[in-house]
Amino acid sequence: QHHPTMHSLFAITLACATSSSAFVARDDPKEFNQIFFSPSVQLLPGQILQHPIDIDFPPGKIAITGFTADLVFDDNSEIGNPVPLTQTYLHHWTVQQRINHNSGFCDYEAKRTGNLKLSYLFGVGSESRGTPIAFESPYGLIVNDSDKWAVDLHAIDLRDTIDPLGCRECLCQETGVKPHRKGYIGGLACCEDMTRCRTHSTSYEQDDVVSYRLRYNVTWREDIENITPLYIFVMDVTGELSHAEEHPCMIEYDIPRLNNTGSAIYRRNSTFFFPEDGRIIHAVAHLHSGAMFAEASRASSGEVVCRGDAIYGTGSNVGNEEGYVVAISQCPEGWQVRKGEAFNLDVFYNTTGGLTTRSDVSHVGVMGYMWMAAARETPMHIGNKTGA
């Protein structure tokens, strides 16, 4: 791992979170909207940000009906100028409260051990700009300000990097972080906060530091009595109860090369069980580069209830960066679930292309999630079993 001569530049600068000066009512007179900004963060070329940051949120008891976020330059602009993925890759952002988490499937680990694994309420990655979340009336996620809000922000500055793809996939040989276990090639553990990917230059000046912040747009209602409450569930295709209890969801996995599988497509799957009757009213997948699609289906009939296709950019403009996942098709139409009903999650990745420095894998540290907002009448307690 190499470091620039200006070691002090590695320090992250956190300012107070700010927001737009006023909220704006939308077409629905009961609905409000406000743009917020996270504290500012400063990165050098090749530098990695990965840690939670406290953020502001609308006060009081509210029902969130929409949420979007993206990375922007901290350039004193009132609305924020978007950062191209080719400059700084938005690996993921997840917004959650410190105590109030989602309702599963992996979050039961957080309740037992305090490890907030996939406990977020909202979150995606590079596809942020093309994958906004909005709930139809009368649905909303009811929250209050008795619990602090934070964003787990993982951004990677790709400027001047020797291997941009290896860098954004957190390949250990690019970040210089020693793998935490034998056979670990890359992923979140090799993207330690404030470490850096290999860059062409080993020395930078103050002008090379760029400030960023997360811009997030919250839409909400305050007439709670008219809201049908929603509960968030996150399926992780690596969820596996046969692992040690403290690691039921692995978060990430690697995609082997074609020559190791004999197939151009790598499929991984899990099965999850819903404990109560209800209705999923919105769902969207989270996928990385190399992904084709993810789909949820009824285990009993094979009926596909949601398919999320990875949409890749084809140009150079912000929001359409070639080779990056810039959007994922959503499932806002919803479907019914019954107590004890099993649903399969299947995620498909391409085994060709990808990393140029590895002969064994095409992509490392990829993710395969299905985020769902559910309406239900009684509390749910989650169980799951999986296969791959």
Short mmCIF file of C-alpha atoms in Angstrom, two decimals:
data_model
loop_
_atom_site.label_atom_id
_atom_site.label_comp_id
_atom_site.label_asym_id
_atom_site.label_seq_id
_atom_site.Cartn_x
_atom_site.Cartn_y
_atom_site.Cartn_z
CA GLN A 1 0.00 0.00 0.00
CA HIS A 2 1.46 3.33 -0.98
CA HIS A 3 0.66 6.74 0.47
CA PRO A 4 0.98 10.31 -0.80
CA THR A 5 3.51 12.65 0.70
CA MET A 6 0.78 14.83 2.15
CA HIS A 7 -0.27 12.30 4.79
CA SER A 8 -2.55 14.81 6.45
CA LEU A 9 -4.78 14.77 3.40
CA PHE A 10 -5.95 11.30 4.42
CA ALA A 11 -7.96 12.78 7.25
CA ILE A 12 -11.65 12.84 6.51
CA THR A 13 -13.38 16.16 7.02
CA LEU A 14 -16.87 16.00 8.45
CA ALA A 15 -18.95 19.13 8.62
CA CYS A 16 -22.42 19.54 10.05
CA ALA A 17 -25.16 18.04 7.91
CA THR A 18 -27.15 20.58 5.97
CA SER A 19 -30.46 20.59 4.17
CA SER A 20 -32.39 22.73 1.74
CA SER A 21 -33.91 25.81 3.28
CA ALA A 22 -37.54 24.73 2.95
CA PHE A 23 -39.63 21.74 2.07
CA VAL A 24 -41.89 21.86 -0.96
CA ALA A 25 -45.39 20.41 -1.10
CA ARG A 26 -46.00 18.16 -4.09
CA ASP A 27 -49.30 17.61 -5.92
CA ASP A 28 -50.72 15.87 -2.85
CA PRO A 29 -51.35 18.63 -0.26
CA LYS A 30 -50.60 16.12 2.51
CA GLU A 31 -47.17 15.28 1.11
CA PHE A 32 -43.90 17.13 1.72
CA ASN A 33 -40.48 16.95 0.11
CA GLN A 34 -37.04 18.13 1.17
CA ILE A 35 -33.48 17.79 -0.13
CA PHE A 36 -30.77 17.08 2.44
CA PHE A 37 -26.99 16.78 2.23
CA SER A 38 -24.66 14.61 4.28
CA PRO A 39 -21.54 16.11 5.86
CA SER A 40 -18.72 16.76 3.41
CA VAL A 41 -16.05 14.11 2.83
CA GLN A 42 -12.68 14.66 1.16
CA LEU A 43 -10.90 12.07 -0.97
CA LEU A 44 -7.60 11.82 -2.82
CA PRO A 45 -7.26 9.94 -6.13
CA GLY A 46 -7.74 6.22 -5.44
CA GLN A 47 -8.96 6.78 -1.89
CA ILE A 48 -11.78 4.76 -0.34
CA LEU A 49 -14.56 5.95 1.94
CA GLN A 50 -16.47 3.32 3.89
CA HIS A 51 -18.00 4.24 7.23
CA PRO A 52 -21.26 5.44 8.78
CA ILE A 53 -22.04 9.16 8.93
CA ASP A 54 -24.78 10.79 11.01
CA ILE A 55 -27.35 12.60 8.87
CA ASP A 56 -30.37 14.86 9.30
CA PHE A 57 -33.98 13.84 8.67
CA PRO A 58 -37.40 15.48 8.88
CA PRO A 59 -38.41 15.89 12.55
CA GLY A 60 -41.30 14.25 14.37
CA LYS A 61 -43.32 11.19 13.53
CA ILE A 62 -43.66 10.90 9.75
CA ALA A 63 -44.50 8.39 7.03
CA ILE A 64 -41.80 8.23 4.37
CA THR A 65 -43.36 7.87 0.91
CA GLY A 66 -40.29 8.39 -1.27
CA PHE A 67 -36.50 8.34 -1.05
CA THR A 68 -33.69 8.99 -3.55
CA ALA A 69 -29.97 9.67 -3.15
CA ASP A 70 -26.83 10.25 -5.19
CA LEU A 71 -23.26 11.50 -4.79
CA VAL A 72 -22.61 15.17 -5.60
CA PHE A 73 -19.67 17.55 -5.43
CA ASP A 74 -19.45 19.74 -2.34
CA ASP A 75 -18.96 22.89 -4.42
CA ASN A 76 -21.31 25.28 -2.61
CA SER A 77 -24.07 24.56 -5.09
CA GLU A 78 -27.57 24.77 -3.61
CA ILE A 79 -28.73 21.63 -5.41
CA GLY A 80 -25.42 19.79 -5.83
CA ASN A 81 -23.69 18.83 -9.07
CA PRO A 82 -23.65 15.05 -9.65
CA VAL A 83 -20.37 13.12 -9.63
CA PRO A 84 -19.70 10.80 -12.61
CA LEU A 85 -19.29 7.13 -11.64
CA THR A 86 -16.13 7.15 -13.73
CA GLN A 87 -14.60 9.62 -11.27
CA THR A 88 -15.97 8.34 -7.98
CA TYR A 89 -17.76 5.01 -7.86
CA LEU A 90 -20.74 4.85 -5.52
CA HIS A 91 -20.36 1.26 -4.32
CA HIS A 92 -23.36 1.58 -2.04
CA TRP A 93 -25.18 3.77 0.41
CA THR A 94 -27.53 2.43 3.08
CA VAL A 95 -29.67 4.62 5.29
CA GLN A 96 -30.85 3.33 8.63
CA GLN A 97 -31.67 4.31 12.17
CA ARG A 98 -29.37 3.27 14.99
CA ILE A 99 -32.03 1.19 16.75
CA ASN A 100 -34.98 0.89 14.37
CA HIS A 101 -33.87 -1.53 11.65
CA ASN A 102 -35.67 -3.38 8.89
CA SER A 103 -37.68 -6.51 9.64
CA GLY A 104 -35.33 -9.11 8.12
CA PHE A 105 -34.19 -11.39 6.68
CA CYS A 106 -30.66 -10.82 7.94
CA ASP A 107 -31.44 -8.27 10.63
CA TYR A 108 -32.18 -10.80 13.35
CA GLU A 109 -28.39 -11.00 13.69
CA ALA A 110 -28.31 -7.30 14.57
CA LYS A 111 -30.88 -7.81 17.31
CA ARG A 112 -28.81 -10.64 18.81
CA THR A 113 -25.22 -9.45 18.37
CA GLY A 114 -25.45 -5.73 17.64
CA ASN A 115 -23.87 -6.28 14.22
CA LEU A 116 -25.96 -4.18 11.82
CA LYS A 117 -25.78 -6.57 8.91
CA LEU A 118 -28.15 -5.55 6.10
CA SER A 119 -30.31 -3.72 8.61
CA TYR A 120 -30.92 -0.73 6.37
CA LEU A 121 -34.25 0.89 5.48
CA PHE A 122 -33.21 2.39 2.13
CA GLY A 123 -30.14 1.76 0.03
CA VAL A 124 -28.69 0.96 -3.39
CA GLY A 125 -25.42 1.73 -5.18
CA SER A 126 -24.22 2.92 -8.57
CA GLU A 127 -27.80 2.52 -9.84
CA SER A 128 -29.04 5.27 -7.48
CA ARG A 129 -29.92 7.90 -10.06
CA GLY A 130 -31.96 5.50 -12.14
CA THR A 131 -33.66 3.68 -9.27
CA PRO A 132 -35.76 6.09 -7.17
CA ILE A 133 -38.12 4.67 -4.52
CA ALA A 134 -41.71 5.93 -4.30
CA PHE A 135 -44.73 4.40 -2.56
CA GLU A 136 -48.29 4.84 -3.76
CA SER A 137 -50.90 6.23 -1.36
CA PRO A 138 -51.87 5.20 1.30
CA TYR A 139 -48.57 3.39 2.02
CA GLY A 140 -45.63 4.77 3.98
CA LEU A 141 -42.71 3.79 6.21
CA ILE A 142 -43.53 5.25 9.63
CA VAL A 143 -40.52 6.55 11.61
CA ASN A 144 -39.85 9.11 14.33
CA ASP A 145 -36.96 11.29 15.46
CA SER A 146 -36.37 9.50 18.76
CA ASP A 147 -33.72 7.44 16.97
CA LYS A 148 -30.68 8.86 15.16
CA TRP A 149 -30.23 8.44 11.41
CA ALA A 150 -27.00 7.45 9.69
CA VAL A 151 -25.80 6.56 6.21
CA ASP A 152 -23.20 3.88 5.58
CA LEU A 153 -21.47 5.52 2.63
CA HIS A 154 -19.05 3.53 0.49
CA ALA A 155 -17.49 5.59 -2.30
CA ILE A 156 -14.26 4.93 -4.21
CA ASP A 157 -12.36 7.72 -5.96
CA LEU A 158 -11.19 6.19 -9.26
CA ARG A 159 -9.04 9.09 -10.44
CA ASP A 160 -5.57 8.05 -11.60
CA THR A 161 -6.12 4.40 -10.58
CA ILE A 162 -4.11 1.74 -12.39
CA ASP A 163 -6.99 -0.76 -12.52
CA PRO A 164 -10.32 1.07 -12.10
CA LEU A 165 -12.45 -2.10 -12.23
CA GLY A 166 -10.26 -3.92 -9.74
CA CYS A 167 -10.36 -0.86 -7.53
CA ARG A 168 -14.13 -0.46 -7.54
CA GLU A 169 -14.55 -4.20 -6.84
CA CYS A 170 -12.19 -3.89 -3.86
CA LEU A 171 -9.67 -6.39 -5.18
CA CYS A 172 -7.17 -6.90 -2.34
CA GLN A 173 -4.17 -6.68 -4.67
CA GLU A 174 -5.37 -3.23 -5.78
CA THR A 175 -6.14 -1.76 -2.35
CA GLY A 176 -3.09 -3.25 -0.66
CA VAL A 177 -5.17 -4.57 2.26
CA LYS A 178 -4.08 -7.98 3.53
CA PRO A 179 -6.90 -10.52 3.08
CA HIS A 180 -8.52 -11.45 6.39
CA ARG A 181 -8.75 -15.12 5.48
CA LYS A 182 -7.19 -17.57 3.07
CA GLY A 183 -8.85 -17.56 -0.33
CA TYR A 184 -10.39 -14.11 0.11
CA ILE A 185 -9.70 -12.26 -3.16
CA GLY A 186 -11.58 -9.05 -2.70
CA GLY A 187 -14.68 -7.36 -1.35
CA LEU A 188 -15.70 -5.10 1.50
CA ALA A 189 -12.97 -6.33 3.85
CA CYS A 190 -10.30 -5.13 1.39
CA CYS A 191 -11.93 -1.71 1.05
CA GLU A 192 -10.98 -0.41 4.47
CA ASP A 193 -11.92 3.16 5.18
CA MET A 194 -9.36 5.72 3.98
CA THR A 195 -7.10 3.15 2.29
CA ARG A 196 -6.22 3.68 -1.37
CA CYS A 197 -6.10 1.73 -4.59
CA ARG A 198 -2.91 1.67 -6.60
CA THR A 199 -2.46 4.88 -8.56
CA HIS A 200 -0.03 5.99 -11.25
CA SER A 201 1.27 8.80 -9.06
CA THR A 202 2.49 8.39 -5.48
CA SER A 203 2.40 12.06 -4.57
CA TYR A 204 -0.51 14.51 -4.62
CA GLU A 205 -1.10 18.14 -3.81
CA GLN A 206 -3.91 19.92 -2.01
CA ASP A 207 -5.57 20.68 -5.35
CA ASP A 208 -5.99 16.93 -5.92
CA VAL A 209 -8.35 16.63 -2.96
CA VAL A 210 -12.03 16.62 -3.97
CA SER A 211 -14.94 17.13 -1.58
CA TYR A 212 -18.13 15.12 -1.96
CA ARG A 213 -21.40 14.69 -0.13
CA LEU A 214 -24.46 12.51 -0.41
CA ARG A 215 -27.58 14.31 -1.59
CA TYR A 216 -30.78 12.64 -0.46
CA ASN A 217 -34.36 13.60 -1.16
CA VAL A 218 -37.04 12.61 1.35
CA THR A 219 -40.77 12.68 0.61
CA TRP A 220 -43.16 12.19 3.52
CA ARG A 221 -46.63 12.63 4.98
CA GLU A 222 -47.62 13.65 8.48
CA ASP A 223 -51.25 12.41 8.54
CA ILE A 224 -50.18 9.11 10.10
CA GLU A 225 -53.77 8.06 10.79
CA ASN A 226 -54.37 7.79 7.04
CA ILE A 227 -51.25 5.72 6.32
CA THR A 228 -51.00 1.96 5.87
CA PRO A 229 -47.63 1.19 7.51
CA LEU A 230 -44.85 -0.55 5.61
CA TYR A 231 -42.06 -2.81 6.84
CA ILE A 232 -38.80 -3.34 4.99
CA PHE A 233 -37.33 -6.76 4.19
CA VAL A 234 -34.04 -7.51 2.46
CA MET A 235 -33.34 -10.88 0.85
CA ASP A 236 -29.62 -11.66 0.48
CA VAL A 237 -28.91 -14.44 -2.00
CA THR A 238 -25.96 -15.52 0.19
CA GLY A 239 -28.16 -15.99 3.26
CA GLU A 240 -27.25 -19.38 4.69
CA LEU A 241 -28.35 -20.83 8.00
CA SER A 242 -25.92 -23.73 7.68
CA HIS A 243 -23.11 -21.23 8.32
CA ALA A 244 -22.14 -20.31 11.87
CA GLU A 245 -25.04 -18.58 13.58
CA GLU A 246 -23.28 -15.24 13.73
CA HIS A 247 -22.88 -15.19 9.94
CA PRO A 248 -26.26 -16.17 8.46
CA CYS A 249 -25.88 -13.70 5.58
CA MET A 250 -22.53 -13.46 3.81
CA ILE A 251 -23.28 -10.08 2.14
CA GLU A 252 -21.10 -10.71 -0.93
CA TYR A 253 -19.63 -13.44 -3.13
CA ASP A 254 -17.37 -13.95 -6.16
CA ILE A 255 -18.24 -14.85 -9.75
CA PRO A 256 -16.02 -17.55 -11.27
CA ARG A 257 -14.72 -17.37 -14.82
CA LEU A 258 -16.30 -19.19 -17.72
CA ASN A 259 -13.40 -21.64 -17.94
CA ASN A 260 -14.08 -22.72 -14.33
CA THR A 261 -17.80 -23.26 -14.71
CA GLY A 262 -18.36 -24.22 -18.34
CA SER A 263 -21.26 -21.77 -18.43
CA ALA A 264 -21.41 -18.13 -19.40
CA ILE A 265 -23.99 -17.56 -16.66
CA TYR A 266 -23.49 -18.05 -12.92
CA ARG A 267 -26.66 -18.55 -10.88
CA ARG A 268 -26.95 -18.37 -7.13
CA ASN A 269 -30.17 -18.92 -5.21
CA SER A 270 -31.75 -18.82 -1.75
CA THR A 271 -35.18 -19.60 -0.31
CA PHE A 272 -36.95 -17.39 2.22
CA PHE A 273 -40.15 -17.95 4.19
CA PHE A 274 -42.67 -15.26 5.09
CA PRO A 275 -44.12 -15.79 8.58
CA GLU A 276 -47.37 -13.85 8.17
CA ASP A 277 -49.95 -12.93 5.57
CA GLY A 278 -49.33 -9.64 3.82
CA ARG A 279 -48.63 -7.87 0.56
CA ILE A 280 -45.37 -6.73 -0.97
CA ILE A 281 -46.15 -3.34 -2.47
CA HIS A 282 -42.71 -2.48 -3.90
CA ALA A 283 -39.49 -4.38 -4.58
CA VAL A 284 -36.13 -3.66 -6.22
CA ALA A 285 -32.88 -5.60 -6.53
CA HIS A 286 -29.34 -4.41 -5.81
CA LEU A 287 -26.69 -5.78 -8.19
CA HIS A 288 -23.09 -5.05 -9.21
CA SER A 289 -21.23 -4.90 -12.52
CA GLY A 290 -21.43 -8.20 -14.37
CA ALA A 291 -24.99 -8.81 -13.19
CA MET A 292 -27.73 -9.77 -15.60
CA PHE A 293 -30.84 -9.89 -13.42
CA ALA A 294 -32.38 -11.06 -10.15
CA GLU A 295 -35.80 -12.55 -9.72
CA ALA A 296 -38.05 -13.58 -6.85
CA SER A 297 -40.51 -16.42 -7.43
CA ARG A 298 -42.97 -18.58 -5.55
CA ALA A 299 -41.25 -21.83 -4.64
CA SER A 300 -44.51 -23.77 -4.98
CA SER A 301 -45.39 -22.77 -8.54
CA GLY A 302 -42.31 -21.07 -9.99
CA GLU A 303 -44.34 -17.92 -10.65
CA VAL A 304 -41.96 -14.98 -10.97
CA VAL A 305 -43.31 -12.15 -8.82
CA CYS A 306 -40.45 -9.71 -9.38
CA ARG A 307 -37.58 -9.45 -11.85
CA GLY A 308 -34.94 -6.75 -11.62
CA ASP A 309 -32.80 -6.30 -14.73
CA ALA A 310 -29.42 -4.58 -14.49
CA ILE A 311 -29.38 -1.63 -16.90
CA TYR A 312 -25.95 -0.53 -18.10
CA GLY A 313 -24.87 2.88 -19.25
CA THR A 314 -23.94 3.37 -22.88
CA GLY A 315 -22.36 6.83 -22.95
CA SER A 316 -20.23 9.29 -21.03
CA ASN A 317 -22.83 11.56 -19.43
CA VAL A 318 -23.63 11.40 -15.73
CA GLY A 319 -26.32 8.78 -15.23
CA ASN A 320 -25.36 6.93 -18.41
CA GLU A 321 -21.73 5.93 -17.76
CA GLU A 322 -20.71 3.14 -20.11
CA GLY A 323 -20.07 -0.21 -18.45
CA TYR A 324 -21.64 0.76 -15.12
CA VAL A 325 -24.96 -0.41 -13.67
CA VAL A 326 -26.92 2.85 -13.80
CA ALA A 327 -30.42 1.54 -13.05
CA ILE A 328 -32.30 -1.60 -12.08
CA SER A 329 -35.88 -2.25 -13.17
CA GLN A 330 -38.29 -2.17 -10.24
CA CYS A 331 -41.45 -4.04 -9.24
CA PRO A 332 -43.98 -1.47 -7.96
CA GLU A 333 -47.04 -3.63 -8.73
CA GLY A 334 -46.56 -5.92 -5.72
CA TRP A 335 -47.83 -9.39 -4.82
CA GLN A 336 -49.54 -11.28 -2.01
CA VAL A 337 -47.63 -13.40 0.51
CA ARG A 338 -49.00 -16.06 2.85
CA LYS A 339 -47.80 -17.22 6.23
CA GLY A 340 -45.11 -19.87 5.76
CA GLU A 341 -44.97 -19.38 2.00
CA ALA A 342 -41.54 -19.97 0.46
CA PHE A 343 -40.04 -17.63 -2.12
CA ASN A 344 -36.89 -18.23 -4.15
CA LEU A 345 -34.36 -15.52 -4.92
CA ASP A 346 -32.23 -16.26 -8.00
CA VAL A 347 -29.40 -13.97 -9.09
CA PHE A 348 -27.61 -14.27 -12.43
CA TYR A 349 -24.15 -12.91 -13.29
CA ASN A 350 -22.06 -13.14 -16.45
CA THR A 351 -18.89 -15.24 -16.08
CA THR A 352 -17.13 -13.64 -19.06
CA GLY A 353 -15.20 -10.36 -19.16
CA GLY A 354 -14.70 -8.49 -15.91
CA LEU A 355 -11.35 -8.40 -14.14
CA THR A 356 -8.32 -8.45 -16.42
CA THR A 357 -5.81 -9.41 -13.73
CA ARG A 358 -7.46 -12.63 -12.55
CA SER A 359 -7.72 -15.93 -14.38
CA ASP A 360 -9.98 -17.55 -11.78
CA VAL A 361 -12.75 -14.98 -11.25
CA SER A 362 -14.55 -12.44 -13.41
CA HIS A 363 -15.92 -10.33 -10.54
CA VAL A 364 -15.34 -10.22 -6.78
CA GLY A 365 -17.39 -8.97 -3.84
CA VAL A 366 -20.63 -8.80 -5.82
CA MET A 367 -24.02 -8.52 -4.20
CA GLY A 368 -27.44 -9.98 -4.90
CA TYR A 369 -30.22 -8.44 -2.81
CA MET A 370 -33.95 -7.98 -3.15
CA TRP A 371 -35.28 -5.05 -1.10
CA MET A 372 -39.01 -5.21 -0.40
CA ALA A 373 -41.59 -2.98 1.28
CA ALA A 374 -44.42 -5.02 2.81
CA ALA A 375 -47.79 -4.15 4.33
CA ARG A 376 -48.93 -6.44 7.12
CA GLU A 377 -51.15 -6.47 10.18
CA THR A 378 -49.05 -8.40 12.70
CA PRO A 379 -45.31 -8.41 13.49
CA MET A 380 -43.20 -10.77 11.43
CA HIS A 381 -40.33 -12.92 12.65
CA ILE A 382 -38.18 -14.27 9.89
CA GLY A 383 -36.65 -17.65 9.08
CA ASN A 384 -34.82 -18.76 5.93
CA LYS A 385 -32.96 -21.59 4.33
CA THR A 386 -30.83 -21.49 1.21
CA GLY A 387 -28.98 -23.29 -1.50
CA ALA A 388 -26.48 -22.26 -4.15
#
